[in-house]
Amino acid sequence: MAHRVCPWWLGPLLASPIRRLFQNPAKLLAPYIQEGMTVLEPGPGMGFFTLEMARRVGASGRVVAVDIQAKMLAGLKRRAAKAGLLDRVVLRLAQADSMGLADLAGQVDFAVAIAMVHEIPAPDRFFAETAATLKPGARLLLVEPAGHVDAVQFQAELDLAAQAGLSVTARPAAGRSHAALLQKG
Ligand SMILES: C[S@@+](CC[C@H](N)C(=O)[O-])C[C@H]1O[C@@H](n2cnc3c(N)ncnc32)[C@H](O)[C@@H]1O
């Protein structure tokens, strides 16, 4: 599996409205995100999904967006400010070997990792760190692009997630992608 990180200059393309033609953030996320929630989004890029989630959590919620690239976070910050949603988006810079989420232990209502786990050299650590942030019974929506990750590789990710206590409860459709809804036991 390739672990090359998506270059920051692809950020605007990933956040382009044209992507909605095959992957609609509102449709994908509406069933899971309610007002007041704390949502964790590792690898938000420039925020194609983040802004939709920030709208849905409302003024009393927050989306914690954790990326390894400062330039992705800068693009996300610009877009969130333009949309008037910056007060609901917490931007955090991750380190290569850890997302540094210990302070969020047991606080997260829902997590979303889209098109990012295949870029991580140690996905076992990623799943352990993410699972630790979730409240008991809270869920992680994992989505990987079918063009980069085949079915065998996606299953290997699900196996690692299971080792971190996250079990598959549904396989939602996510437009040219593999997707699974994982619940913390
Ligand atoms: C292909 S982009 C996807 C962005 C966004 N989720 C989307 O679907 O538009 C992958 C993102 O994950 C980030 N990323 C890669 N490795 C990471 C890590 N170890 N921790 C946090 N973010 C990471 C990259 O910097 C990039 O912004």
mmCIF file of C-alpha atoms and ligand atoms in Angstrom:
data_model
loop_
_atom_site.group_PDB
_atom_site.id
_atom_site.type_symbol
_atom_site.label_atom_id
_atom_site.label_comp_id
_atom_site.label_asym_id
_atom_site.label_seq_id
_atom_site.Cartn_x
_atom_site.Cartn_y
_atom_site.Cartn_z
ATOM 1 C CA MET A 1 0.000 0.000 0.000
ATOM 2 C CA ALA A 2 1.321 3.490 -0.891
ATOM 3 C CA HIS A 3 1.890 5.861 2.009
ATOM 4 C CA ARG A 4 2.640 8.994 0.032
ATOM 5 C CA VAL A 5 0.855 11.980 1.498
ATOM 6 C CA CYS A 6 -1.466 13.855 -0.879
ATOM 7 C CA PRO A 7 0.410 17.037 -1.947
ATOM 8 C CA TRP A 8 -1.054 20.212 -0.462
ATOM 9 C CA TRP A 9 -1.513 21.803 -3.884
ATOM 10 C CA LEU A 10 -4.171 19.175 -4.673
ATOM 11 C CA GLY A 11 -6.193 20.543 -1.745
ATOM 12 C CA PRO A 12 -8.283 22.983 -3.820
ATOM 13 C CA LEU A 13 -9.070 20.253 -6.361
ATOM 14 C CA LEU A 14 -10.229 17.859 -3.620
ATOM 15 C CA ALA A 15 -12.458 20.597 -2.213
ATOM 16 C CA SER A 16 -13.888 21.508 -5.616
ATOM 17 C CA PRO A 17 -17.710 21.545 -5.968
ATOM 18 C CA ILE A 18 -17.357 19.267 -9.031
ATOM 19 C CA ARG A 19 -16.611 16.415 -6.621
ATOM 20 C CA ARG A 20 -20.215 16.654 -5.430
ATOM 21 C CA LEU A 21 -21.263 14.997 -8.671
ATOM 22 C CA PHE A 22 -20.120 11.639 -7.316
ATOM 23 C CA GLN A 23 -19.580 12.298 -3.593
ATOM 24 C CA ASN A 24 -22.091 14.569 -1.906
ATOM 25 C CA PRO A 25 -21.029 15.568 1.651
ATOM 26 C CA ALA A 26 -24.595 16.365 2.766
ATOM 27 C CA LYS A 27 -25.931 13.013 1.568
ATOM 28 C CA LEU A 28 -23.020 11.045 3.018
ATOM 29 C CA LEU A 29 -22.975 12.719 6.434
ATOM 30 C CA ALA A 30 -26.602 13.679 7.158
ATOM 31 C CA PRO A 31 -27.504 10.365 8.860
ATOM 32 C CA TYR A 32 -24.727 10.672 11.442
ATOM 33 C CA ILE A 33 -24.198 14.280 12.494
ATOM 34 C CA GLN A 34 -26.473 16.222 14.806
ATOM 35 C CA GLU A 35 -26.392 19.611 16.431
ATOM 36 C CA GLY A 36 -24.103 19.947 19.438
ATOM 37 C CA MET A 37 -21.839 17.040 18.518
ATOM 38 C CA THR A 38 -18.070 16.976 18.817
ATOM 39 C CA VAL A 39 -16.822 15.517 15.528
ATOM 40 C CA LEU A 40 -13.240 14.435 14.855
ATOM 41 C CA GLU A 41 -11.953 14.592 11.296
ATOM 42 C CA PRO A 42 -8.422 13.279 10.784
ATOM 43 C CA GLY A 43 -7.006 14.301 7.378
ATOM 44 C CA PRO A 44 -9.549 16.967 6.400
ATOM 45 C CA GLY A 45 -7.455 18.381 3.568
ATOM 46 C CA MET A 46 -8.958 21.756 2.655
ATOM 47 C CA GLY A 47 -12.326 20.812 4.074
ATOM 48 C CA PHE A 48 -14.577 19.333 1.398
ATOM 49 C CA PHE A 49 -16.416 17.437 4.178
ATOM 50 C CA THR A 50 -15.490 19.697 7.116
ATOM 51 C CA LEU A 51 -17.692 22.628 6.168
ATOM 52 C CA GLU A 52 -20.782 20.428 5.804
ATOM 53 C CA MET A 53 -20.109 18.918 9.230
ATOM 54 C CA ALA A 54 -19.531 22.369 10.764
ATOM 55 C CA ARG A 55 -22.960 23.441 9.469
ATOM 56 C CA ARG A 56 -24.584 20.331 10.908
ATOM 57 C CA VAL A 57 -23.051 20.516 14.421
ATOM 58 C CA GLY A 58 -24.353 24.082 14.753
ATOM 59 C CA ALA A 59 -23.092 26.822 17.035
ATOM 60 C CA SER A 60 -23.011 24.496 20.053
ATOM 61 C CA GLY A 61 -20.884 21.819 18.352
ATOM 62 C CA ARG A 62 -17.374 21.620 16.943
ATOM 63 C CA VAL A 63 -15.377 19.807 14.310
ATOM 64 C CA VAL A 64 -11.809 18.997 15.306
ATOM 65 C CA ALA A 65 -9.810 18.840 12.063
ATOM 66 C CA VAL A 66 -6.369 17.234 12.421
ATOM 67 C CA ASP A 67 -3.987 17.249 9.476
ATOM 68 C CA ILE A 68 -0.298 16.606 9.039
ATOM 69 C CA GLN A 69 0.110 19.459 6.523
ATOM 70 C CA ALA A 70 -0.032 23.068 7.688
ATOM 71 C CA LYS A 71 -0.890 24.190 4.149
ATOM 72 C CA MET A 72 -3.978 21.961 4.074
ATOM 73 C CA LEU A 73 -5.072 23.462 7.392
ATOM 74 C CA ALA A 74 -4.416 26.988 6.072
ATOM 75 C CA GLY A 75 -6.672 26.288 3.073
ATOM 76 C CA LEU A 76 -9.346 24.845 5.350
ATOM 77 C CA LYS A 77 -9.101 27.889 7.632
ATOM 78 C CA ARG A 78 -9.631 30.244 4.673
ATOM 79 C CA ARG A 79 -12.638 28.311 3.410
ATOM 80 C CA ALA A 80 -14.215 27.996 6.893
ATOM 81 C CA ALA A 81 -13.763 31.730 7.508
ATOM 82 C CA LYS A 82 -15.354 32.581 4.156
ATOM 83 C CA ALA A 83 -18.329 30.350 5.017
ATOM 84 C CA GLY A 84 -18.683 31.975 8.466
ATOM 85 C CA LEU A 85 -18.002 28.650 10.184
ATOM 86 C CA LEU A 86 -14.525 29.137 11.632
ATOM 87 C CA ASP A 87 -15.791 29.394 15.217
ATOM 88 C CA ARG A 88 -16.938 25.750 14.999
ATOM 89 C CA VAL A 89 -13.772 24.336 13.445
ATOM 90 C CA VAL A 90 -10.747 23.538 15.611
ATOM 91 C CA LEU A 91 -7.581 23.213 13.506
ATOM 92 C CA ARG A 92 -4.809 20.989 14.800
ATOM 93 C CA LEU A 93 -1.487 20.065 13.238
ATOM 94 C CA ALA A 94 -0.634 16.344 13.584
ATOM 95 C CA GLN A 95 2.871 14.910 13.865
ATOM 96 C CA ALA A 96 4.043 12.142 11.525
ATOM 97 C CA ASP A 97 3.889 9.472 14.230
ATOM 98 C CA SER A 98 0.875 10.692 16.212
ATOM 99 C CA MET A 99 -2.222 12.857 15.878
ATOM 100 C CA GLY A 100 -1.717 14.009 19.483
ATOM 101 C CA LEU A 101 -5.295 13.490 20.587
ATOM 102 C CA ALA A 102 -4.809 12.386 24.210
ATOM 103 C CA ASP A 103 -6.693 15.451 25.498
ATOM 104 C CA LEU A 104 -9.803 14.336 23.553
ATOM 105 C CA ALA A 105 -10.017 10.903 25.201
ATOM 106 C CA GLY A 106 -13.654 9.770 25.410
ATOM 107 C CA GLN A 107 -15.031 13.124 24.171
ATOM 108 C CA VAL A 108 -15.843 12.535 20.503
ATOM 109 C CA ASP A 109 -19.397 11.737 19.322
ATOM 110 C CA PHE A 110 -18.503 10.888 15.730
ATOM 111 C CA ALA A 111 -15.325 10.577 13.663
ATOM 112 C CA VAL A 112 -14.820 10.745 9.915
ATOM 113 C CA ALA A 113 -11.699 9.595 8.058
ATOM 114 C CA ILE A 114 -12.061 10.045 4.306
ATOM 115 C CA ALA A 115 -9.355 9.193 1.771
ATOM 116 C CA MET A 116 -6.604 9.399 4.356
ATOM 117 C CA VAL A 117 -5.860 6.104 6.140
ATOM 118 C CA HIS A 118 -3.987 4.697 3.122
ATOM 119 C CA GLU A 119 -1.555 7.629 3.472
ATOM 120 C CA ILE A 120 -0.602 6.631 7.022
ATOM 121 C CA PRO A 121 2.419 4.353 7.540
ATOM 122 C CA ALA A 122 1.075 3.048 10.891
ATOM 123 C CA PRO A 123 -2.704 2.665 10.538
ATOM 124 C CA ASP A 124 -2.840 0.462 13.657
ATOM 125 C CA ARG A 125 -1.756 3.473 15.692
ATOM 126 C CA PHE A 126 -4.253 5.665 13.839
ATOM 127 C CA PHE A 127 -7.165 3.378 14.758
ATOM 128 C CA ALA A 128 -6.017 3.099 18.385
ATOM 129 C CA GLU A 129 -5.705 6.892 18.711
ATOM 130 C CA THR A 130 -9.070 7.508 17.052
ATOM 131 C CA ALA A 131 -10.851 4.825 19.092
ATOM 132 C CA ALA A 132 -9.507 6.367 22.309
ATOM 133 C CA THR A 133 -11.168 9.705 21.472
ATOM 134 C CA LEU A 134 -14.614 8.143 20.903
ATOM 135 C CA LYS A 135 -17.306 7.953 23.542
ATOM 136 C CA PRO A 136 -18.538 4.385 24.199
ATOM 137 C CA GLY A 137 -20.865 3.411 21.316
ATOM 138 C CA ALA A 138 -19.696 6.303 19.130
ATOM 139 C CA ARG A 139 -18.864 5.615 15.490
ATOM 140 C CA LEU A 140 -16.168 6.221 12.889
ATOM 141 C CA LEU A 141 -17.056 6.569 9.210
ATOM 142 C CA LEU A 142 -14.112 5.191 7.236
ATOM 143 C CA VAL A 143 -13.998 5.897 3.500
ATOM 144 C CA GLU A 144 -11.191 5.030 1.084
ATOM 145 C CA PRO A 145 -11.075 5.795 -2.659
ATOM 146 C CA ALA A 146 -11.428 2.637 -4.750
ATOM 147 C CA GLY A 147 -8.842 4.068 -7.162
ATOM 148 C CA HIS A 148 -6.125 3.959 -4.478
ATOM 149 C CA VAL A 149 -7.240 1.147 -2.187
ATOM 150 C CA ASP A 150 -8.472 -2.255 -3.369
ATOM 151 C CA ALA A 151 -10.960 -4.453 -1.530
ATOM 152 C CA VAL A 152 -8.212 -6.577 0.054
ATOM 153 C CA GLN A 153 -6.397 -3.501 1.375
ATOM 154 C CA PHE A 154 -9.645 -2.058 2.712
ATOM 155 C CA GLN A 155 -10.372 -5.307 4.542
ATOM 156 C CA ALA A 156 -6.858 -5.152 6.041
ATOM 157 C CA GLU A 157 -7.725 -1.675 7.377
ATOM 158 C CA LEU A 158 -10.965 -3.034 8.851
ATOM 159 C CA ASP A 159 -8.995 -5.836 10.535
ATOM 160 C CA LEU A 160 -6.682 -3.276 12.151
ATOM 161 C CA ALA A 161 -9.706 -1.240 13.235
ATOM 162 C CA ALA A 162 -11.186 -4.377 14.850
ATOM 163 C CA GLN A 163 -7.971 -4.808 16.852
ATOM 164 C CA ALA A 164 -8.567 -1.290 18.205
ATOM 165 C CA GLY A 165 -12.095 -2.237 19.296
ATOM 166 C CA LEU A 166 -13.945 -0.787 16.295
ATOM 167 C CA SER A 167 -16.384 -3.182 14.636
ATOM 168 C CA VAL A 168 -18.241 -2.818 11.360
ATOM 169 C CA THR A 169 -21.953 -2.073 11.741
ATOM 170 C CA ALA A 170 -22.798 -0.954 8.186
ATOM 171 C CA ARG A 171 -21.325 -0.543 4.727
ATOM 172 C CA PRO A 172 -22.779 2.730 3.384
ATOM 173 C CA ALA A 173 -22.425 3.808 -0.244
ATOM 174 C CA ALA A 174 -19.831 6.554 -0.705
ATOM 175 C CA GLY A 175 -19.311 7.149 -4.418
ATOM 176 C CA ARG A 176 -16.376 5.357 -6.087
ATOM 177 C CA SER A 177 -15.114 4.348 -2.639
ATOM 178 C CA HIS A 178 -15.067 1.624 -0.040
ATOM 179 C CA ALA A 179 -16.878 2.698 3.104
ATOM 180 C CA ALA A 180 -17.639 1.268 6.515
ATOM 181 C CA LEU A 181 -19.296 2.500 9.655
ATOM 182 C CA LEU A 182 -17.341 1.305 12.685
ATOM 183 C CA GLN A 183 -18.592 1.354 16.256
ATOM 184 C CA LYS A 184 -16.612 1.469 19.475
ATOM 185 C CA GLY A 185 -17.694 -1.448 21.638
HETATM 186 C C1 LIG B 1 -6.300 12.683 -0.029
HETATM 187 S S1 LIG B 1 -6.401 13.907 1.209
HETATM 188 C C2 LIG B 1 -8.121 13.786 1.631
HETATM 189 C C3 LIG B 1 -8.655 15.046 2.250
HETATM 190 C C4 LIG B 1 -10.127 14.996 2.644
HETATM 191 N N1 LIG B 1 -10.400 13.980 3.641
HETATM 192 C C5 LIG B 1 -10.984 14.782 1.420
HETATM 193 O O1 LIG B 1 -11.491 13.659 1.220
HETATM 194 O O2 LIG B 1 -11.119 15.744 0.661
HETATM 195 C C6 LIG B 1 -5.600 13.154 2.603
HETATM 196 C C7 LIG B 1 -5.366 14.107 3.762
HETATM 197 O O3 LIG B 1 -4.859 13.378 4.888
HETATM 198 C C8 LIG B 1 -3.790 14.094 5.452
HETATM 199 N N2 LIG B 1 -2.925 13.163 6.199
HETATM 200 C C9 LIG B 1 -2.045 12.255 5.698
HETATM 201 N N3 LIG B 1 -1.428 11.612 6.682
HETATM 202 C C10 LIG B 1 -1.918 12.115 7.856
HETATM 203 C C11 LIG B 1 -1.676 11.848 9.228
HETATM 204 N N4 LIG B 1 -0.770 10.931 9.617
HETATM 205 N N5 LIG B 1 -2.367 12.551 10.151
HETATM 206 C C12 LIG B 1 -3.282 13.477 9.773
HETATM 207 N N6 LIG B 1 -3.553 13.771 8.483
HETATM 208 C C13 LIG B 1 -2.884 13.110 7.540
HETATM 209 C C14 LIG B 1 -3.125 14.754 4.253
HETATM 210 O O4 LIG B 1 -2.302 15.828 4.610
HETATM 211 C C15 LIG B 1 -4.329 15.173 3.433
HETATM 212 O O5 LIG B 1 -4.817 16.431 3.826
#
